[in-house]
XYZ file of C-alpha atoms in Angstrom:
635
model
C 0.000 0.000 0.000
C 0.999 3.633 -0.667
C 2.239 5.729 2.039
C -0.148 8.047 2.815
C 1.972 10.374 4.991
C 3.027 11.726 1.382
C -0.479 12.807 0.929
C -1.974 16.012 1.996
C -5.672 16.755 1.352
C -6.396 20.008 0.483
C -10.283 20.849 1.372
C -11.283 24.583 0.519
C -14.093 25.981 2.781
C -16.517 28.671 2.915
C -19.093 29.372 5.904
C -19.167 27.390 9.025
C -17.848 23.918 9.953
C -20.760 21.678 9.819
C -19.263 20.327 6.183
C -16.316 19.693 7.576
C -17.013 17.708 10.653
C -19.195 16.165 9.081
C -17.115 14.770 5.837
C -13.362 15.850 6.618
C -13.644 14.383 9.364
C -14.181 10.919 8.327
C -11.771 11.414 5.593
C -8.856 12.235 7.972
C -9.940 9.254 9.729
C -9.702 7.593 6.788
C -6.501 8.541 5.758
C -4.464 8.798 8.142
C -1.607 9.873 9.021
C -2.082 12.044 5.424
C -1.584 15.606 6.177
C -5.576 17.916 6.217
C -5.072 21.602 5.056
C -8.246 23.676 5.629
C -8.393 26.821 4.183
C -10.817 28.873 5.530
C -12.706 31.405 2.736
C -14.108 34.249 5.479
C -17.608 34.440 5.597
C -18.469 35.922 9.369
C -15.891 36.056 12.502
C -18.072 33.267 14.435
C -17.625 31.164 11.551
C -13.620 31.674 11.225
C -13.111 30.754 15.115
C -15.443 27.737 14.949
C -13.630 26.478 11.941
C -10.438 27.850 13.780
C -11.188 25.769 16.980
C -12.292 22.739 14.641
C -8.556 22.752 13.126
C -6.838 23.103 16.272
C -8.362 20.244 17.852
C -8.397 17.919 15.256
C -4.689 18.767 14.301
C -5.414 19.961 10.890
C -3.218 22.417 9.036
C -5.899 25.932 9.144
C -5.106 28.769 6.184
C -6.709 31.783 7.020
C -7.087 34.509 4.028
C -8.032 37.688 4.995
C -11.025 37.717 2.494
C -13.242 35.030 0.582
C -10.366 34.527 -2.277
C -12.679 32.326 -4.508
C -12.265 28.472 -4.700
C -8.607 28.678 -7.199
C -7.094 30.887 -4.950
C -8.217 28.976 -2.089
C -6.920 26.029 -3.443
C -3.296 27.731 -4.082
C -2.857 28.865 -0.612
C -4.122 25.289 0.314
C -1.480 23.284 -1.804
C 1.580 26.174 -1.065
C 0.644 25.212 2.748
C 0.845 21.488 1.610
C 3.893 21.357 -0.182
C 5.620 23.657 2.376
C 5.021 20.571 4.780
C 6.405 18.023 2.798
C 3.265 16.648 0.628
C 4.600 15.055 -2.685
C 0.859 14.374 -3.384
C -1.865 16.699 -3.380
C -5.294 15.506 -3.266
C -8.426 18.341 -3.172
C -11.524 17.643 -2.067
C -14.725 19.798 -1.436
C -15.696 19.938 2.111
C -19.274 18.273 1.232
C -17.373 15.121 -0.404
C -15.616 11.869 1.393
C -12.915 9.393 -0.514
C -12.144 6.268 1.234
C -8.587 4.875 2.005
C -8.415 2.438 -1.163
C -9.715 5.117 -3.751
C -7.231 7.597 -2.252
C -4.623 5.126 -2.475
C -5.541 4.498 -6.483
C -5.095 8.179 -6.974
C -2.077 7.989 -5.407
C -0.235 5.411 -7.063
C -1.354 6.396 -10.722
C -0.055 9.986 -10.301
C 3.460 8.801 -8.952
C 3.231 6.224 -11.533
C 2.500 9.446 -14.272
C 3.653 12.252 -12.536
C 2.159 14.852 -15.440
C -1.561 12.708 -14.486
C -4.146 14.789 -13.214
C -6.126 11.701 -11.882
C -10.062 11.649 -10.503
C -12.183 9.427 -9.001
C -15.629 8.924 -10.188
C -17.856 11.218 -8.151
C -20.820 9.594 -6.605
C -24.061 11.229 -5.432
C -25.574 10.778 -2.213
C -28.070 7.962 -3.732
C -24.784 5.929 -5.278
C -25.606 7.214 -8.639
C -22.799 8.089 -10.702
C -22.629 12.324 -10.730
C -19.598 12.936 -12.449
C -16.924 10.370 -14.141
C -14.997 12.643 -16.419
C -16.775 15.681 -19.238
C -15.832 16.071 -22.530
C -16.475 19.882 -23.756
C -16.826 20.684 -27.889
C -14.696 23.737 -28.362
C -16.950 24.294 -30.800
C -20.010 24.995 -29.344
C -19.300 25.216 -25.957
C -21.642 21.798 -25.073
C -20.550 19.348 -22.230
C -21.279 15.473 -22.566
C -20.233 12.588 -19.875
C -17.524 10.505 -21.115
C -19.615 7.591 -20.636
C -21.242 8.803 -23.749
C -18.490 8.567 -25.923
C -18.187 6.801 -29.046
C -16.139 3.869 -29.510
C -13.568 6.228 -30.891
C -11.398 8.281 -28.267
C -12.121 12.590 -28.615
C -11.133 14.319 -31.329
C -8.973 17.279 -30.889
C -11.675 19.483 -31.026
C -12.897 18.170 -27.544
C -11.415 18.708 -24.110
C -11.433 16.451 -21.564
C -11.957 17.460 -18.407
C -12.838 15.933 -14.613
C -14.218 18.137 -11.980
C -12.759 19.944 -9.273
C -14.885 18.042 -6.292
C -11.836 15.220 -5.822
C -8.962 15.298 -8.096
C -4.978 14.366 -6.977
C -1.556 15.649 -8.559
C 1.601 15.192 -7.758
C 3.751 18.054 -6.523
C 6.260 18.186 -9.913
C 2.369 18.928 -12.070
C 1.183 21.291 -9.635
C 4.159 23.719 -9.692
C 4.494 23.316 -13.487
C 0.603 24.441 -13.882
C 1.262 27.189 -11.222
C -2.285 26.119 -9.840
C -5.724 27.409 -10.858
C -6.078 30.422 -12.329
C -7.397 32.917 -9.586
C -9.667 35.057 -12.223
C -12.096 32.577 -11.871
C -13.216 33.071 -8.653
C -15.423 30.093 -8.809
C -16.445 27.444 -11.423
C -14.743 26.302 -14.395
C -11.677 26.619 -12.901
C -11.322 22.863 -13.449
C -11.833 23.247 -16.852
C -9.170 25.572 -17.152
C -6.657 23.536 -15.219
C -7.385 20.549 -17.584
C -6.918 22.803 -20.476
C -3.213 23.943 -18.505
C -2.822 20.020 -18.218
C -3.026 19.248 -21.478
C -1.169 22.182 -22.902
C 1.726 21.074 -21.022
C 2.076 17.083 -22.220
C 0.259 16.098 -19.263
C -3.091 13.909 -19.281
C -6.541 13.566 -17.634
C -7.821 10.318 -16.493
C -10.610 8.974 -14.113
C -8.875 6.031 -12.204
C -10.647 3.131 -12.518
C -12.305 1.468 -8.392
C -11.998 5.044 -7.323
C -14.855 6.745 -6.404
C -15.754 9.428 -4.220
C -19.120 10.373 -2.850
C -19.770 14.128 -3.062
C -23.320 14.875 -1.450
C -23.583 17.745 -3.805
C -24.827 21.858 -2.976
C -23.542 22.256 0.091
C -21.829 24.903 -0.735
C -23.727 26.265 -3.133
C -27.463 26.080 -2.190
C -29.579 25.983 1.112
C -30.072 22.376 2.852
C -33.848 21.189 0.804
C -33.646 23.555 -2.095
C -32.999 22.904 -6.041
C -32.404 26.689 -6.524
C -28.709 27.338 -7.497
C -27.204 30.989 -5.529
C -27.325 33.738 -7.187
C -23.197 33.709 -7.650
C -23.608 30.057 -9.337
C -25.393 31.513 -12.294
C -23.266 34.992 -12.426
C -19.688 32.439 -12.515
C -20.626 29.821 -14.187
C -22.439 32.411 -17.165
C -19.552 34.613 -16.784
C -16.891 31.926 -16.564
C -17.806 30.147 -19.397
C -17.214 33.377 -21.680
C -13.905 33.956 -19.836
C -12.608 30.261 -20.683
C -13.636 31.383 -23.940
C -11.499 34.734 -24.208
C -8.278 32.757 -22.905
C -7.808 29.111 -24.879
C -10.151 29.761 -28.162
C -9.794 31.316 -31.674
C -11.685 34.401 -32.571
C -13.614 32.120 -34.820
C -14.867 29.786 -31.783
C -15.500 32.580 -29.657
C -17.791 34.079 -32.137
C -20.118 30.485 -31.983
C -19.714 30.784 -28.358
C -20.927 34.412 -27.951
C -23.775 33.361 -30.174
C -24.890 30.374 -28.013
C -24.189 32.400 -25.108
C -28.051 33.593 -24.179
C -29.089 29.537 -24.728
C -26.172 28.175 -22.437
C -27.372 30.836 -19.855
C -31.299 29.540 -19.790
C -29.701 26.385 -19.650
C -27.588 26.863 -16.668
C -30.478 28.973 -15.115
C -33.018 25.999 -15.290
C -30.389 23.925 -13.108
C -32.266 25.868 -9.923
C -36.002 25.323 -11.291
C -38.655 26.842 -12.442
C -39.892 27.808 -9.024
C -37.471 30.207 -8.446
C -38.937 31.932 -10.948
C -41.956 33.422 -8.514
C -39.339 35.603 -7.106
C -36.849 36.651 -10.146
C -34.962 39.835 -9.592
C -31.853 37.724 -7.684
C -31.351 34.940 -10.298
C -32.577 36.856 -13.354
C -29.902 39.834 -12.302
C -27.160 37.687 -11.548
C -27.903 35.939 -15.284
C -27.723 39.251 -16.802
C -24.360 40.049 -15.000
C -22.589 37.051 -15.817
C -23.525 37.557 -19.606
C -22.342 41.636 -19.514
C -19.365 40.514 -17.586
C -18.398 37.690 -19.482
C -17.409 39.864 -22.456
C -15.910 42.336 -20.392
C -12.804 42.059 -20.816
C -11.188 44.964 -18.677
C -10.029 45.932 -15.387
C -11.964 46.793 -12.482
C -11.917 50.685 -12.267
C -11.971 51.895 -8.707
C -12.276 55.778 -7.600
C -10.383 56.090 -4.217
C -11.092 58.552 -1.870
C -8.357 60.657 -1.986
C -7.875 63.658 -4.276
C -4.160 63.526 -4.747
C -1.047 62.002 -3.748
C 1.005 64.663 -2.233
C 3.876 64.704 -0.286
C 1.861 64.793 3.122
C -0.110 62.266 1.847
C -0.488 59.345 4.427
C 2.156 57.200 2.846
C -0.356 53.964 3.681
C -2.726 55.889 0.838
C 0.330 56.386 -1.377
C 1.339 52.839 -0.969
C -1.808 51.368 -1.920
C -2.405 53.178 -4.932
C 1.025 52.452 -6.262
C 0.950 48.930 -5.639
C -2.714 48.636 -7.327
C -1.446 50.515 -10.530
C 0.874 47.993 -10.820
C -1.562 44.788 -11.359
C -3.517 44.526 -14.602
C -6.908 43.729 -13.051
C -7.327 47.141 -11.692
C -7.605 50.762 -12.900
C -7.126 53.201 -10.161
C -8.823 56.665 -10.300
C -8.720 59.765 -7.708
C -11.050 61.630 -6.667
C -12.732 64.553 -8.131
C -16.019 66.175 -7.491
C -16.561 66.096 -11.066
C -15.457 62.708 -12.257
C -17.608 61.448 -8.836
C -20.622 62.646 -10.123
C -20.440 62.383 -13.850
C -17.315 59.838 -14.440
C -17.180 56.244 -14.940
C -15.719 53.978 -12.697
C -17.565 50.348 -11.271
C -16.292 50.979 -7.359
C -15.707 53.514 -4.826
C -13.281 53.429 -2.083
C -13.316 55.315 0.916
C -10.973 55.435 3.956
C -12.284 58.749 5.498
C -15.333 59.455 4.618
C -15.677 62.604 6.820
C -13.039 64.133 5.135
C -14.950 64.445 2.230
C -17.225 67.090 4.151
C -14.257 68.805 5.315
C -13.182 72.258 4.735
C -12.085 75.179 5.796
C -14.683 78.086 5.502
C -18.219 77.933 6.439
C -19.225 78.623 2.577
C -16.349 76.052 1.291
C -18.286 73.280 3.974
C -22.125 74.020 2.139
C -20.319 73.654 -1.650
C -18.981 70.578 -0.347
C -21.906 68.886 1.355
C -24.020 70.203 -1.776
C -21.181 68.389 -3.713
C -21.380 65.067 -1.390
C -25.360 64.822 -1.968
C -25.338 64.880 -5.580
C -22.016 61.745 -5.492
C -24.068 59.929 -3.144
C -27.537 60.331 -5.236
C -25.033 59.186 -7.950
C -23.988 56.105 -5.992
C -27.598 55.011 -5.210
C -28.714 55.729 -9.074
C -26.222 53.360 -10.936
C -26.027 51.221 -7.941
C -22.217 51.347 -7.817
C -21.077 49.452 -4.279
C -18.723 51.274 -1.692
C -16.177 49.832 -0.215
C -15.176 50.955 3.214
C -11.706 50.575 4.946
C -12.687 50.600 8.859
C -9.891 52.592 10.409
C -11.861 54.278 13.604
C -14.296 52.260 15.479
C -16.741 55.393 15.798
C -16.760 58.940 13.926
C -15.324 61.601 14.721
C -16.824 64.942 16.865
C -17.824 67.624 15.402
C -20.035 66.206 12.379
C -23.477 68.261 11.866
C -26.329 66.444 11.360
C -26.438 66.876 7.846
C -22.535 65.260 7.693
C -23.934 62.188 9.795
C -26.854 61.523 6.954
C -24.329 61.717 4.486
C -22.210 59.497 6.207
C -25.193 57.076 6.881
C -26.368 57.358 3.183
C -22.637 55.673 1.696
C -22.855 53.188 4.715
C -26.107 51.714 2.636
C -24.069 51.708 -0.347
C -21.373 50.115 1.207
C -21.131 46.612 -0.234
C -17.945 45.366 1.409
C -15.815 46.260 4.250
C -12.265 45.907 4.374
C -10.757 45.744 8.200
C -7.442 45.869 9.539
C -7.414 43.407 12.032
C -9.497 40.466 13.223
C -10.784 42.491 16.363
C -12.339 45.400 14.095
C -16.002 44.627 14.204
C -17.980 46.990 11.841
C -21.570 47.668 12.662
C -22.662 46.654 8.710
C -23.611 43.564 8.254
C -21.918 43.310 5.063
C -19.065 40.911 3.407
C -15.666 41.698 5.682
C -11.982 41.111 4.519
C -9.099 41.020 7.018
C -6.110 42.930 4.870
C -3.488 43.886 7.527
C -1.676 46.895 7.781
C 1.382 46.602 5.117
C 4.898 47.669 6.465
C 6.467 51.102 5.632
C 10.416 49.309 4.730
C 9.936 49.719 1.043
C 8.748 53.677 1.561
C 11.579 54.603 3.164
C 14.241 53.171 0.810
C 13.092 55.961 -1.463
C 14.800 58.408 0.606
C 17.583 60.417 -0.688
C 21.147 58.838 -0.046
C 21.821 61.813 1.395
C 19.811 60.938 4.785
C 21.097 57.520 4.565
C 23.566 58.474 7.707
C 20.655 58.902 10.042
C 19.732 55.248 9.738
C 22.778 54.213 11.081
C 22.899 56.854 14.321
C 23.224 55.221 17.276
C 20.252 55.583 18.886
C 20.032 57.802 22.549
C 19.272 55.300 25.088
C 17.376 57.935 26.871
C 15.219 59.407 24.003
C 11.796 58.381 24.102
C 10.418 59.858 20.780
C 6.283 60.853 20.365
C 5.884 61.310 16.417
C 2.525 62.065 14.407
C -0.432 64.645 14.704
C -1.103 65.650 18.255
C -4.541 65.068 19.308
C -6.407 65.102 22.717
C -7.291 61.541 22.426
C -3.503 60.502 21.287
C -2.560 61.153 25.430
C 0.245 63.203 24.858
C -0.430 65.279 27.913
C -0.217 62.167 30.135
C 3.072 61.862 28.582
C 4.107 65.333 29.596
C 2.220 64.788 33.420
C 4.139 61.489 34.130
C 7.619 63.424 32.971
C 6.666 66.669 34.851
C 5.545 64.470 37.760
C 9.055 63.023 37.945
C 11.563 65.526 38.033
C 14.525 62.944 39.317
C 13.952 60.870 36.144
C 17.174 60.283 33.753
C 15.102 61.177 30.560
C 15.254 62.253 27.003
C 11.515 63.032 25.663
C 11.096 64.256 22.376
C 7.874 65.508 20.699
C 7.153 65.708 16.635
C 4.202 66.618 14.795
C 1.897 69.051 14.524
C -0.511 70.190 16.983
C -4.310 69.937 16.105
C -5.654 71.864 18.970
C -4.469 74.937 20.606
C -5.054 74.393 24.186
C -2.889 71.156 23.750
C -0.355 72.915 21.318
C 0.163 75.905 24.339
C 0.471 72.719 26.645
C 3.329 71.266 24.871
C 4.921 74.464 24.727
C 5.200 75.256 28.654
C 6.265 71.896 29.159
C 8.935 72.600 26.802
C 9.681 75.759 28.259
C 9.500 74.189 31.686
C 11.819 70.927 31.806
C 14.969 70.742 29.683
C 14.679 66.716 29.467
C 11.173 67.769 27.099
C 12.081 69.182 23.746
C 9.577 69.505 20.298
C 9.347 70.069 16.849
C 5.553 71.556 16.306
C 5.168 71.576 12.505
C 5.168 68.412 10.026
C 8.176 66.361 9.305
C 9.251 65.016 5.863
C 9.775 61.818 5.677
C 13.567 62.213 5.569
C 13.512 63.781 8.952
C 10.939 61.492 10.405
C 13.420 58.535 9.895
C 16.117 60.730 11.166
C 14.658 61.239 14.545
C 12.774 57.675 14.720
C 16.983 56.597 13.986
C 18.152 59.029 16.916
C 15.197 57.431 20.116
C 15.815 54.259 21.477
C 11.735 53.676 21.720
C 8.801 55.206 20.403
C 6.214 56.319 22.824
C 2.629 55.997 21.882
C 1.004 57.191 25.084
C -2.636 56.594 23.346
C -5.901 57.147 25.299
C -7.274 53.896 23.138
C -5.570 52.730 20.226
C -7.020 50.321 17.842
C -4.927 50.300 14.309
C -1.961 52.195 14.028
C 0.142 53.602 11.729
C 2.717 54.693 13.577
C 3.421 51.804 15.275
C 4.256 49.895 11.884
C 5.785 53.011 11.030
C 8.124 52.720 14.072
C 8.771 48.890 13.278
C 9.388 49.118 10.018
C 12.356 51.087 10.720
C 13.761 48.910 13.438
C 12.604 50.724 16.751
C 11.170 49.341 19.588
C 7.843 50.708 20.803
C 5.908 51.389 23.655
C 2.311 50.922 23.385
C -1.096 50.767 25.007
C -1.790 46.924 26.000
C -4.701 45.607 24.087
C -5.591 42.948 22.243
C -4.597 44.416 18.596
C -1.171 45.038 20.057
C -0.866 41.729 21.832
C -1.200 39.722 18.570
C 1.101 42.006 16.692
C 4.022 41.756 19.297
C 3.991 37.765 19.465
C 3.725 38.375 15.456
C 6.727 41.051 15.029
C 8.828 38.685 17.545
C 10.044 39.594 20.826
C 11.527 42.580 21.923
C 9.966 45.097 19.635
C 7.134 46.278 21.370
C 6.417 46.725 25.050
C 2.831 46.956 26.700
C 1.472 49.399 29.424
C -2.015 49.383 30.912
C -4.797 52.398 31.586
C -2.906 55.689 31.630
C 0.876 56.254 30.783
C 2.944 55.987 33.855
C 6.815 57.215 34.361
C 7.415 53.683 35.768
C 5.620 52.089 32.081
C 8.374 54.472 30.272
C 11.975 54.084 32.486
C 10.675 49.958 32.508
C 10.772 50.365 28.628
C 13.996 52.276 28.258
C 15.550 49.750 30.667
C 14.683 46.664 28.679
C 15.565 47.682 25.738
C 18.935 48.791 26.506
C 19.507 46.110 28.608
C 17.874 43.619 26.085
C 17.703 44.789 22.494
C 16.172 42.972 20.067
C 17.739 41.127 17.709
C 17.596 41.134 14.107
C 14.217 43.145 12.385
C 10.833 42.748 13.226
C 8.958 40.114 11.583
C 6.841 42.015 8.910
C 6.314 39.366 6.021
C 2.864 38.490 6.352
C 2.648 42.631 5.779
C 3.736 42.917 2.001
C 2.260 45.309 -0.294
C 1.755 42.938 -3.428
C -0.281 40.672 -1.425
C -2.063 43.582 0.431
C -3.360 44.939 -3.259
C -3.908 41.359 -4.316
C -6.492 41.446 -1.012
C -7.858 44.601 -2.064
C -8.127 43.829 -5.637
C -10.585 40.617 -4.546
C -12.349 42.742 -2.413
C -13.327 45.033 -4.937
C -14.348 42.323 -7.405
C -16.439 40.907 -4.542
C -17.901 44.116 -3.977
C -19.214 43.816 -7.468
C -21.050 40.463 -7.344
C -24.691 39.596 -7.156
């Protein structure tokens, strides 16, 4: 018998774990001591820590994206964790499908035998009927028949062979030569696809013969009793079909394709009933999309919220928008009053949305609230979805009531939320994607040789450095208190950024005035000089009221500085992920003892190396986005 220990199962889920207790589980059983990799496509936060907890107790390898990638992408992070752990074999399964030990051990053996085999079991429904054993699709017309329908003679060239995604094994030397599915699919006819890959590269399809899995069939894409199909089941597999289309036939083909195109979509409609049909806007909207997308050939085009990158320009902002203009799915636009209201672009991204209302003069604050009604009446008319990155848990003071229906009018637009950590909870009950925080490293290797020098200062051990605006709520006058209240204390504090109120400004100033160990720079720093004084402190003090994300803290990180922080849960995950050393915890209000203990430790202690920041890359950041955005534009 095979050695199973060179198997890992890949099984791709979405929603909560009732599929996979329920049929993983007896696979693993099965299989054992084969290697189960769950990845986890977010749907709600209860369901990622049941599915979480599931994993952890039944020893399975868990994969966590951020967002609902799609069932390719899914797969891809699945088989990378695989193969990462050893697996020579890879063998995918849908959480609502079981294999037992001697089919698993066919596929096995008849992919190591043909290591370019993609190799399938024949899929069995629920009843013991056979569901699937291997399609044959006319590149012609676009048709599917069951190979069991074949003539005597094998396919002509004209014909692909294909098997479906449900079960299916390769060995690790096909997978990495097919690079895995192709993400744009999202969902459905993927498989067909990766056949087509298969194929193209010498390799074959084959349904092994005593294997068979049973596959109870739309759990994952239907409720528990119901024939109707989702609404994204039409919309990817309409859509999908036309995109298979674009990418492996001639213009001649795609032509007979296009014209079949409105038959094929009845066709795949009827799958769900005709009782569905009482209630038609979901499935009949979801039909039309998938035929207007499937010809659509061009990038998402998303309108960000911010007018222009300048050079005081939160550098997160600036970062994003380069990184997106650099992938060919997505068109990035910035805002204008004019190109909100009239322009075209399919989604619109917001960070701050109060800023939009913001201005300086009473008159300038009407023409832009005037301004924000018509773009929002916009919004609602062509029904183009917000997305909304959640960086404060509530809004800010100061809004009029006007601003806060304004505010609540692109909250009902908003189709998708993107968070920055696990522990935001957004009041809309809307689809969420976890995209952390990306680092700041690569931002400030633009600056000018010139500066380079300050990187390598050594550092004051008794500089404790407070950068970014100051704000009541940032707790900057506890900082000055516990300093003031300590006259005997050995320290170095140093204040830059620029004041936001001027009660707190006039604050900073007498304490300056007051205690030589306080000193400030009151106006905006460049980035050059930001990195020069973050080089000069041995820790960055962020004496926070409440902090939930921040910038500055990465900020601090990425350039190698230890930091002292409020101790919450946010910041508890992100020092055990950063590594040890590089950030230090204080609880309620900032004490002098919280700030000497710091300075202490990390001169007695420093950290070694750089803090941990690769799961915080910007490609794979924009990748996030980029799904998110697509996902805000599904039925």
């Amino acid at each position: 018998m095979s050695d199973l220990s060179r198997v890992a199962v890949v099984v791709v889920g979405y929603g909560g774990p009732a599929l996979l207790e329920r049929h993983t589980a007896q696979v693993a059983g099965a299989l054992r001591p084969a290697r189960i990799v769950v990845v986890d496509n977010h749907s709600t936060d209860a369901n990622r820590a049941a599915v979480r907890a599931l994993c952890e107790r039944e020893g399975w390898t868990g994969v966590y994206p951020g967002t609902n990638t799609g069932f390719g992408a899914g797969c891809n992070l699945g088989a990378a964790a695989a193969l990462a752990e050893g697996a020579e074999v890879v063998l995918f399964l849908n959480p609502d499908a079981t294999i037992d030990t001697e089919s698993a051990v066919r596929l096995m053996a008849a992919v190591e035998a043909e290591p370019l085999l993609l190799a399938a079991p024949t899929v069995l429904g629920p009843d013991g009927e056979v569901a699937s054993a291997g399609l044959d699709l006319d590149l012609d017309t676009g048709t599917m028949r069951p190979w069991r329908r074949r003539t005597e003679q094998a396919p002509s060239a004209e014909t692909l062979p294909w098997v479906t995604g449900a079960c299916f094994a390769v060995t690790r030397e096909l997978w990495e030569r097919l690079a895995g599915f192709d993400e744009r699919y999202f969902l459905y006819w993927e498989d067909v696809d990766l056949c087509a890959r298969v194929r193209a590269f010498g390799g074959r399809v084959t349904v092994v013969d005593g294997a068979t899995a049973v596959h109870s069939g739309g759990g994952t894409q239907r409720a528990e009793g119901s024939r109707a199909k989702s609404p994204a089941y039409y919309y990817f597999n309409i859509r999908n079909r036309a995109l298979f289309a674009r990418t492996w036939l001639s213009q001649e083909r795609q032509r007979a394709w296009r014209r079949g195109a409105v038959g094929a979509a009845y066709e795949i409609l009827m799958r769900g009933g005709r009782r569905q049909l009482l209630h038609p806007v979901r499935p009949l909207s979801a039909v039309l999309q998938g035929l207007r997308d499937g010809y659509r050939d061009r990038p998402v085009r998303v309108m960000e919220s911010v007018r222009e990158l300048r050079a005081t320009t939160n550098p997160y902002i600036v970062q994003l928008v380069e990184t997106l203009e650099h992938r060919d799915d997505t068109d990035v636009l910035l805002f204008g009053f004019a190109r909100a209201i009239v322009g075209r672009y399919d989604v619109f991204h917001v960070h701050w949305p109060e800023l939009l209302m913001s201005a300086r003069t009473p008159l300038r604050r009407l023409a832009r609230r005037l301004l924000i009604t018509a773009f929002v009446t916009r919004l609602h008319l062509t029904r183009t979805p917000v997305v909304r990155t959640w960086h404060n848990l509530s809004r800010p003071d100061g809004l009029s009531r006007w601003d806060h229906r304004l505010l609540d009018a692109l909250e009902r637009r908003t189709r998708h939320v993107i968070r920055l950590t696990e522990q935001t909870a957004p009041p809309l009950a809307v689809p969420t994607s976890t995209i952390v925080h990306a680092h700041y490293r690569d931002w400030f290797e633009r600056i000018e040789p010139a500066f380079e020098p300050a990187f390598e200062a050594t550092p004051n051990p008794r500089r404790a450095l407070y950068f970014g605006l100051i704000k009541p709520y940032k707790g900057v006058e506890h900082l000055l208190e516990a300093v003031a209240d300590s006259p005997e204390a050995d320290l170095d504090v140093r204040l830059v950024g620029s004041p936001t109120d001027p009660a707190l400004e006039a604050r900073v100033r007498a304490a300056v005035a007051a205690d030589p160990r306080v000193s400030a720079e009151l106006s905006y720093a460049d980035d050059a000089t930001l990195a020069a004084e973050i080089a000069a402190a041995a820790l960055v003090v962020l004496p926070y009221k409440a902090m939930h994300n921040s910038g500055a803290l990465l900020l601090a990180l990425s350039l190698d500085t230890p930091v002292l922080a409020p101790d919450n849960e946010v910041n508890r995950r992100l020092s055990e992920e950063v590594g040890d050393g590089w950030i230090h915890l204080f609880e309620g209000t900032l004490t002098i003892e919280d700030l000497e203990r710091a300075l202490k430790t990390v001169a007695a202690h420093p950290p070694s190396g750089r803090p941990d920041l690769s799961a915080r890359e910007w490609p794979e950041s924009a990748a996030l986005h980029a799904a998110a955005f697509r996902a805000a534009l599904l039925p």
